Amino acid sequence: MVEPTTKESRTQAVYTTLNHIPVGKVTSYGKLASYAGLPGYGRYVGKLLRELPADTSLPWHRVIRSSGQIAFPPGSESFTRQKTRLEKEGVSVINGRIAIKDFQWTP
DNA sequence: GACATGACCGCAC
DNA sequence: AGTGCGGCCATGT
């Protein structure tokens, strides 16, 4: 049988890993995918987060690009929303970039 | 099934 | 340090 990797299992794996990111730390789409057991699924992670409901309890704002920058165009609503949430958790964002040296979270 | 799109990534210049 | 290009995966037309 070859179907242990269904859409639901992938989604669940990503959600679970995302929910384990502690406050004050962030990770990247690609790293999150790898930690969830899905290396190379960075784009898919972005798609999942995009499909999240507005009232979700998942810390989607703790996911940024590997370059340390927010994935939204500066000034957009999503950008501001993410920046505000991050700063409320103690993560400084300057010019769309995470201002701390050790922003990467490792399980 | 081919082509285009997207909250991505790594490497080369 | 900024830009470009190919690679990656799932979806929608």
XYZ file of N, CA, C and O (backbone and C1' of nucleotides) in Angstrom:
610
model
N 0.833 -1.199 0.000
C 0.000 0.000 0.000
C 0.863 1.243 0.000
O 1.878 1.307 0.628
N 0.414 2.213 -0.708
C 1.242 3.412 -0.844
C 0.431 4.671 -0.623
O 0.333 5.502 -1.494
N -0.150 4.776 0.524
C -0.871 6.027 0.778
C -0.820 6.483 2.228
O -1.804 6.941 2.764
N 0.352 6.330 2.878
C 0.456 6.894 4.217
C 0.582 8.411 4.163
O 0.439 9.081 5.154
N 0.848 8.955 2.988
C 1.037 10.407 2.875
C -0.170 11.039 2.201
O -0.126 11.440 1.053
N -1.239 11.126 2.947
C -2.438 11.752 2.405
C -2.409 13.246 2.656
O -1.532 13.759 3.345
N -3.365 13.926 2.085
C -3.455 15.374 2.263
C -3.651 15.713 3.733
O -3.062 16.652 4.256
N -4.483 14.906 4.371
C -4.780 15.184 5.781
C -3.578 14.955 6.682
O -3.334 15.720 7.603
N -2.834 13.879 6.402
C -1.677 13.580 7.251
C -0.628 14.672 7.118
O -0.014 15.083 8.101
N -0.428 15.147 5.906
C 0.531 16.238 5.700
C 0.087 17.485 6.445
O 0.860 18.120 7.166
N -1.184 17.819 6.275
C -1.712 18.999 6.946
C -1.566 18.889 8.451
O -1.119 19.822 9.112
N -1.901 17.706 8.980
C -1.829 17.493 10.415
C -0.401 17.618 10.912
O -0.137 18.207 11.966
N 0.542 17.065 10.145
C 1.953 17.117 10.541
C 2.437 18.555 10.619
O 3.106 18.959 11.584
N 2.073 19.345 9.632
C 2.490 20.754 9.606
C 1.851 21.517 10.760
O 2.527 22.273 11.465
N 0.560 21.324 10.964
C -0.142 22.018 12.045
C 0.476 21.688 13.402
O 0.683 22.560 14.235
N 0.745 20.408 13.620
C 1.308 19.982 14.898
C 2.662 20.619 15.145
O 2.914 21.176 16.227
N 3.517 20.562 14.145
C 4.848 21.156 14.289
C 4.750 22.652 14.522
O 5.436 23.208 15.377
N 3.886 23.291 13.780
C 3.700 24.738 13.925
C 3.254 25.091 15.341
O 3.703 26.073 15.918
N 2.412 24.256 15.898
C 1.875 24.512 17.233
C 2.926 24.326 18.317
O 2.722 24.723 19.456
N 4.059 23.753 17.958
C 5.119 23.503 18.929
C 6.159 24.611 18.961
O 7.092 24.572 19.762
N 6.029 25.579 18.090
C 6.984 26.687 18.094
C 6.727 27.564 19.320
O 5.617 28.048 19.497
N 7.739 27.740 20.164
C 7.560 28.519 21.387
C 7.439 30.008 21.090
O 7.877 30.483 20.036
N 6.862 30.729 22.047
C 6.731 32.176 21.905
C 8.112 32.817 21.897
O 8.980 32.443 22.664
N 8.297 33.769 21.033
C 9.574 34.468 20.978
C 10.534 33.902 19.954
O 11.589 34.458 19.703
N 10.165 32.762 19.366
C 11.011 32.178 18.322
C 10.187 32.009 17.054
O 8.974 31.839 17.091
N 10.868 32.030 15.922
C 10.179 31.809 14.652
C 10.977 30.825 13.806
O 12.108 30.504 14.128
N 10.387 30.356 12.736
C 11.088 29.451 11.826
C 10.687 29.777 10.394
O 9.842 30.630 10.164
N 11.271 29.080 9.455
C 10.967 29.358 8.055
C 10.023 28.292 7.497
O 9.841 27.234 8.086
N 9.440 28.586 6.377
C 8.505 27.663 5.731
C 9.191 26.325 5.434
O 8.648 25.264 5.732
N 10.360 26.399 4.863
C 11.080 25.185 4.486
C 11.490 24.368 5.694
O 11.363 23.151 5.705
N 12.013 25.061 6.728
C 12.429 24.354 7.938
C 11.234 23.695 8.602
O 11.299 22.545 9.023
N 10.151 24.424 8.685
C 8.936 23.883 9.282
C 8.498 22.615 8.547
O 8.146 21.614 9.166
N 8.560 22.663 7.238
C 8.187 21.497 6.435
C 9.117 20.325 6.748
O 8.667 19.194 6.918
N 10.411 20.599 6.839
C 11.374 19.537 7.140
C 11.117 18.940 8.512
O 11.121 17.727 8.685
N 10.885 19.812 9.496
C 10.616 19.332 10.854
C 9.352 18.488 10.885
O 9.196 17.599 11.715
N 8.428 18.782 9.983
C 7.176 18.030 9.930
C 7.339 16.729 9.156
O 6.375 15.998 8.963
N 8.570 16.482 8.686
C 8.818 15.252 7.937
C 8.516 15.397 6.462
O 8.345 14.417 5.762
N 8.465 16.644 5.969
C 8.147 16.879 4.562
C 9.163 17.820 3.922
O 8.833 18.951 3.587
N 10.389 17.357 3.756
C 11.422 18.204 3.155
C 11.062 18.603 1.730
O 10.609 17.778 0.957
N 11.230 19.866 1.429
C 10.928 20.344 0.083
C 9.510 20.860 -0.080
O 9.133 21.311 -1.145
N 8.751 20.816 1.003
C 7.349 21.224 0.940
C 7.117 22.666 1.388
O 6.042 23.002 1.878
N 8.122 23.498 1.232
C 7.978 24.889 1.672
C 6.792 25.593 1.046
O 6.028 26.260 1.723
N 6.625 25.423 -0.248
C 5.515 26.094 -0.935
C 4.184 25.558 -0.443
O 3.213 26.306 -0.327
N 4.144 24.285 -0.170
C 2.901 23.682 0.286
C 2.525 24.237 1.661
O 1.346 24.479 1.941
N 3.524 24.445 2.507
C 3.268 25.028 3.825
C 2.626 26.404 3.670
O 1.658 26.741 4.345
N 3.173 27.193 2.754
C 2.596 28.522 2.509
C 1.146 28.418 2.081
O 0.307 29.205 2.495
N 0.854 27.436 1.281
C -0.520 27.254 0.814
C -1.430 26.890 1.982
O -2.546 27.405 2.099
N -0.959 26.018 2.843
C -1.756 25.620 4.006
C -2.046 26.816 4.900
O -3.175 27.018 5.344
N -1.020 27.611 5.173
C -1.214 28.763 6.052
C -2.174 29.762 5.419
O -2.939 30.430 6.097
N -2.145 29.837 4.113
C -3.021 30.761 3.417
C -4.473 30.316 3.544
O -5.382 31.136 3.565
N -4.696 29.020 3.642
C -6.043 28.488 3.744
C -6.569 28.521 5.173
O -7.722 28.183 5.414
N -5.722 28.908 6.117
C -6.155 28.933 7.514
C -7.263 29.946 7.727
O -7.242 31.013 7.125
N -8.237 29.623 8.579
C -9.289 30.577 8.926
C -8.728 31.738 9.736
O -7.685 31.604 10.376
N -9.421 32.856 9.696
C -8.920 34.051 10.377
C -8.908 33.878 11.891
O -8.130 34.530 12.587
N -9.758 32.988 12.387
C -9.858 32.829 13.844
C -9.089 31.618 14.343
O -9.396 31.068 15.384
N -8.093 31.200 13.568
C -7.317 30.028 13.960
C -6.478 30.325 15.203
O -6.115 31.473 15.453
N -6.180 29.270 15.945
C -5.349 29.435 17.147
C -3.900 29.111 16.854
O -3.037 29.227 17.703
N -3.619 28.685 15.638
C -2.254 28.330 15.259
C -1.386 29.579 15.090
O -1.850 30.577 14.542
N -0.146 29.513 15.561
C 0.778 30.664 15.463
C 1.371 30.798 14.070
O 2.572 30.681 13.897
N 0.575 31.073 13.098
C 1.040 31.197 11.705
C 2.025 32.346 11.546
O 2.853 32.357 10.645
N 1.930 33.336 12.443
C 2.783 34.530 12.315
C 4.232 34.219 12.660
O 5.109 35.029 12.402
N 4.481 33.035 13.247
C 5.857 32.680 13.606
C 6.579 32.004 12.448
O 7.636 31.424 12.621
N 5.978 32.033 11.286
C 6.609 31.438 10.099
C 7.004 32.540 9.124
O 6.162 33.325 8.681
N 8.290 32.610 8.832
C 8.802 33.629 7.917
C 9.677 32.983 6.849
O 9.795 31.772 6.824
N 10.281 33.803 6.016
C 11.157 33.258 4.986
C 12.506 32.880 5.579
O 12.886 33.382 6.627
N 13.233 32.045 4.861
C 14.550 31.603 5.330
C 15.514 32.782 5.385
O 16.503 32.743 6.092
N 15.194 33.834 4.641
C 16.039 35.037 4.623
C 15.816 35.869 5.873
O 16.511 36.857 6.075
N 14.839 35.502 6.710
C 14.563 36.255 7.923
C 13.566 37.374 7.710
O 13.352 38.195 8.600
N 12.955 37.405 6.535
C 11.996 38.478 6.249
C 10.578 37.932 6.181
O 10.354 36.765 5.862
N 9.620 38.824 6.432
C 8.215 38.455 6.323
C 7.870 38.240 4.854
O 8.345 38.971 3.992
N 7.036 37.227 4.600
C 6.759 36.821 3.214
C 5.767 37.722 2.505
O 5.529 37.544 1.316
N 5.204 38.717 3.215
C 4.214 39.596 2.592
C 4.863 40.896 2.141
O 5.879 41.308 2.687
N 4.271 41.550 1.165
C 4.777 42.857 0.740
C 4.614 43.855 1.879
O 3.544 43.914 2.481
N 5.671 44.601 2.188
C 5.629 45.576 3.277
C 4.478 46.562 3.074
O 4.290 47.066 1.980
N 3.713 46.790 4.136
C 2.606 47.738 4.051
C 1.263 47.064 3.873
O 0.240 47.656 4.171
N 1.260 45.817 3.393
C -0.010 45.110 3.211
C -0.627 44.777 4.571
O 0.059 44.803 5.587
N -1.907 44.470 4.541
C -2.588 44.173 5.800
C -2.005 42.955 6.480
O -1.789 42.939 7.686
N -1.775 41.920 5.696
C -1.211 40.683 6.251
C 0.151 40.950 6.874
O 0.476 40.435 7.934
N 0.929 41.770 6.202
C 2.260 42.123 6.715
C 2.147 42.790 8.079
O 2.798 42.390 9.044
N 1.295 43.793 8.149
C 1.119 44.526 9.403
C 0.588 43.622 10.509
O 1.032 43.683 11.648
N -0.335 42.751 10.121
C -0.932 41.833 11.106
C 0.152 40.926 11.696
O 0.250 40.760 12.910
N 0.978 40.382 10.833
C 2.044 39.484 11.296
C 3.062 40.234 12.148
O 3.478 39.755 13.198
N 3.446 41.407 11.695
C 4.430 42.213 12.421
C 3.924 42.552 13.821
O 4.651 42.424 14.807
N 2.658 42.949 13.896
C 2.066 43.298 15.189
C 2.042 42.108 16.134
O 2.427 42.202 17.295
N 1.622 40.970 15.608
C 1.565 39.753 16.432
C 2.947 39.377 16.946
O 3.104 39.010 18.110
N 3.939 39.472 16.078
C 5.300 39.106 16.470
C 5.829 40.041 17.558
O 6.384 39.592 18.559
N 5.640 41.324 17.362
C 6.163 42.284 18.341
C 5.445 42.151 19.671
O 6.015 42.426 20.721
N 4.189 41.733 19.607
C 3.442 41.512 20.839
C 4.018 40.345 21.624
O 3.848 40.224 22.830
N 4.757 39.480 20.911
C 5.388 38.319 21.561
C 6.855 38.567 21.869
O 7.573 37.667 22.274
N 7.288 39.793 21.625
C 8.668 40.131 21.971
C 9.659 39.993 20.836
O 10.863 40.079 21.048
N 9.172 39.751 19.627
C 10.057 39.618 18.469
C 10.082 40.938 17.697
O 9.064 41.370 17.163
N 11.233 41.567 17.662
C 11.351 42.853 16.980
C 11.454 42.669 15.466
O 12.217 41.845 14.988
N 10.669 43.459 14.763
C 10.702 43.411 13.300
C 11.075 44.791 12.773
O 10.387 45.768 13.028
N 12.204 44.857 12.076
C 12.662 46.128 11.547
C 12.797 46.042 10.034
O 13.515 45.201 9.516
N 12.088 46.900 9.345
C 12.137 46.909 7.878
C 11.757 45.554 7.300
O 12.358 45.084 6.337
N 10.727 44.935 7.892
C 10.250 43.654 7.391
C 11.171 42.497 7.695
O 10.999 41.408 7.172
N 12.160 42.754 8.555
C 13.148 41.716 8.856
C 13.189 41.451 10.349
O 13.059 42.389 11.146
N 13.386 40.192 10.726
C 13.515 39.840 12.136
C 14.809 40.435 12.674
O 15.873 40.211 12.095
N 14.696 41.174 13.780
C 15.854 41.930 14.268
C 16.715 41.169 15.260
O 17.682 41.708 15.775
N 16.386 39.894 15.510
C 17.197 39.136 16.445
C 18.096 38.163 15.699
O 17.754 37.681 14.624
N 19.240 37.912 16.286
C 20.254 37.091 15.628
C 19.835 35.624 15.567
O 19.970 34.972 14.547
N 19.293 35.143 16.672
C 18.978 33.715 16.795
C 17.477 33.474 16.662
O 16.839 33.028 17.580
N 16.940 33.796 15.506
C 15.496 33.659 15.351
C 15.076 32.240 15.011
O 13.933 31.864 15.185
N 16.018 31.438 14.543
C 15.669 30.088 14.124
C 15.299 29.200 15.298
O 16.024 29.131 16.280
N 14.187 28.513 15.163
C 13.759 27.566 16.189
C 14.147 26.156 15.765
O 13.955 25.759 14.630
N 14.708 25.411 16.718
C 15.048 24.016 16.436
C 14.352 23.115 17.444
O 14.398 23.392 18.640
N 13.683 22.102 17.022
C 12.941 21.194 17.882
C 13.832 20.458 18.865
O 14.988 20.269 18.611
P -0.622 11.262 -18.122
O -1.175 12.675 -18.728
C -1.625 12.690 -20.071
C -1.353 14.072 -20.633
C -0.182 14.785 -19.976
O 0.502 15.563 -20.932
C -2.115 16.044 -19.623
P 2.041 16.036 -20.653
O 2.008 17.580 -21.102
C 1.417 17.952 -22.343
C 1.039 19.421 -22.304
C 2.160 20.328 -21.785
O 2.158 21.538 -22.534
C 0.255 20.574 -20.412
P 3.271 22.679 -22.234
O 2.467 23.673 -21.275
C 1.215 24.202 -21.709
C 0.777 25.351 -20.808
C 1.936 26.169 -20.214
O 1.581 27.544 -20.213
C 0.616 25.283 -18.475
P 2.591 28.672 -19.631
O 1.826 29.081 -18.298
C 0.468 29.535 -18.365
C -0.059 29.870 -16.969
C 0.871 30.763 -16.143
O 0.103 31.732 -15.456
C 0.416 28.761 -14.968
P 0.811 32.900 -14.628
O 0.546 32.431 -13.123
C -0.799 32.178 -12.701
C -0.825 31.743 -11.236
C 0.127 32.529 -10.324
O -0.572 32.951 -9.164
C 0.384 30.206 -10.025
P 0.042 34.210 -8.351
O 0.504 33.453 -7.012
C -0.470 32.926 -6.117
C 0.202 32.062 -5.057
C 1.375 32.753 -4.341
O 1.266 32.560 -2.933
C 2.043 30.661 -5.198
P 0.587 33.770 -2.088
O 1.450 33.716 -0.775
C 2.581 34.574 -0.621
C 3.377 34.133 0.560
C 3.735 32.655 0.570
O 5.103 32.520 0.941
C 2.604 33.228 2.576
P 6.283 32.655 -0.157
O 6.938 31.228 -0.067
C 6.830 30.402 1.091
C 7.931 29.372 1.059
C 9.319 29.927 1.361
O 10.045 29.007 2.184
C 9.318 28.914 -0.741
P 11.568 29.435 2.555
O 12.390 28.686 1.409
C 12.343 27.271 1.335
C 13.636 26.725 0.758
C 14.900 27.411 1.278
O 15.904 26.435 1.477
C 14.738 27.666 -1.068
P 17.318 26.805 2.149
O 18.372 26.647 0.956
C 18.324 25.475 0.151
C 19.299 25.610 -1.013
C 20.601 26.290 -0.606
O 21.695 25.477 -0.990
C 19.570 27.445 -2.440
P 23.181 26.022 -0.844
O 23.487 26.528 -2.326
C 23.037 25.751 -3.433
C 23.391 26.459 -4.734
C 24.766 27.134 -4.717
O 25.411 26.914 -5.958
C 23.098 28.727 -5.213
P 27.025 27.223 -6.153
O 27.049 28.223 -7.380
C 26.222 27.969 -8.506
C 26.008 29.247 -9.309
C 27.300 30.049 -9.511
O 27.427 30.370 -10.880
C 25.588 31.421 -8.611
P 28.906 30.910 -11.410
O 28.584 32.412 -11.838
C 27.361 32.970 -11.402
C 27.112 34.337 -11.958
C 28.321 35.264 -12.089
O 28.070 36.222 -13.093
C 26.935 36.071 -10.356
P 26.144 42.061 3.885
O 25.337 42.603 2.628
C 25.223 44.009 2.371
C 24.467 44.228 1.078
C 23.076 43.604 1.105
O 22.232 44.381 0.286
C 24.329 42.615 -0.606
P 20.625 44.260 0.500
O 20.095 44.196 -1.028
C 20.456 45.219 -1.936
C 20.431 44.669 -3.361
C 19.083 44.032 -3.728
O 18.643 44.568 -4.964
C 20.876 42.538 -4.176
P 17.228 44.160 -5.612
O 17.648 43.079 -6.716
C 18.757 43.344 -7.544
C 18.913 42.245 -8.585
C 17.607 41.581 -9.033
O 17.587 41.528 -10.455
C 19.156 39.938 -8.314
P 16.380 40.858 -11.304
O 16.982 39.433 -11.704
C 18.373 39.330 -11.967
C 18.713 37.959 -12.538
C 17.540 37.232 -13.188
O 18.020 36.502 -14.316
C 18.302 35.995 -11.299
P 16.972 35.655 -15.263
O 17.226 34.144 -14.828
C 18.516 33.754 -14.338
C 18.540 32.263 -14.065
C 17.356 31.476 -14.620
O 17.794 30.214 -15.088
C 17.418 31.225 -12.287
P 16.846 29.247 -15.941
O 16.787 27.950 -15.020
C 17.999 27.321 -14.617
C 17.755 26.427 -13.410
C 16.677 25.364 -13.609
O 17.174 24.105 -13.173
C 16.232 26.610 -11.666
P 16.299 22.819 -13.286
O 15.764 22.656 -11.787
C 16.712 22.629 -10.721
C 16.007 22.368 -9.400
C 14.855 21.358 -9.519
O 14.979 20.373 -8.511
C 14.109 23.358 -8.498
P 14.001 19.085 -8.587
O 12.917 19.351 -7.442
C 13.322 19.788 -6.176
C 12.123 20.255 -5.370
C 10.837 19.503 -5.694
O 10.537 18.565 -4.664
C 10.477 21.870 -5.548
P 9.536 17.342 -5.093
O 8.093 17.908 -4.668
C 7.852 18.257 -3.324
C 6.481 18.895 -3.194
C 5.371 18.112 -3.888
O 4.321 17.818 -2.991
C 5.292 20.427 -4.467
P 3.160 16.816 -3.510
O 1.952 17.860 -3.639
C 1.485 18.495 -2.466
C 0.459 19.571 -2.787
C -0.823 19.045 -3.437
O -1.918 19.687 -2.839
C 0.143 20.723 -4.795
P -3.420 19.173 -3.155
O -4.094 20.459 -3.831
C -3.261 21.450 -4.397
C -4.070 22.648 -4.889
C -5.397 22.319 -5.566
O -6.285 23.398 -5.411
C -3.841 23.116 -7.181
P -7.776 23.321 -5.994
O -7.693 24.191 -7.343
C -7.296 25.576 -7.269
C -7.330 26.216 -8.658
C -8.571 25.876 -9.471
O -8.983 27.030 -10.199
C -6.633 25.154 -10.638
P -10.447 27.005 -10.976
O -10.006 27.179 -12.508
C -9.050 28.163 -12.828
C -8.466 27.976 -14.235
C -9.494 27.692 -15.328
O -9.263 28.595 -16.416
C -7.693 26.161 -15.449
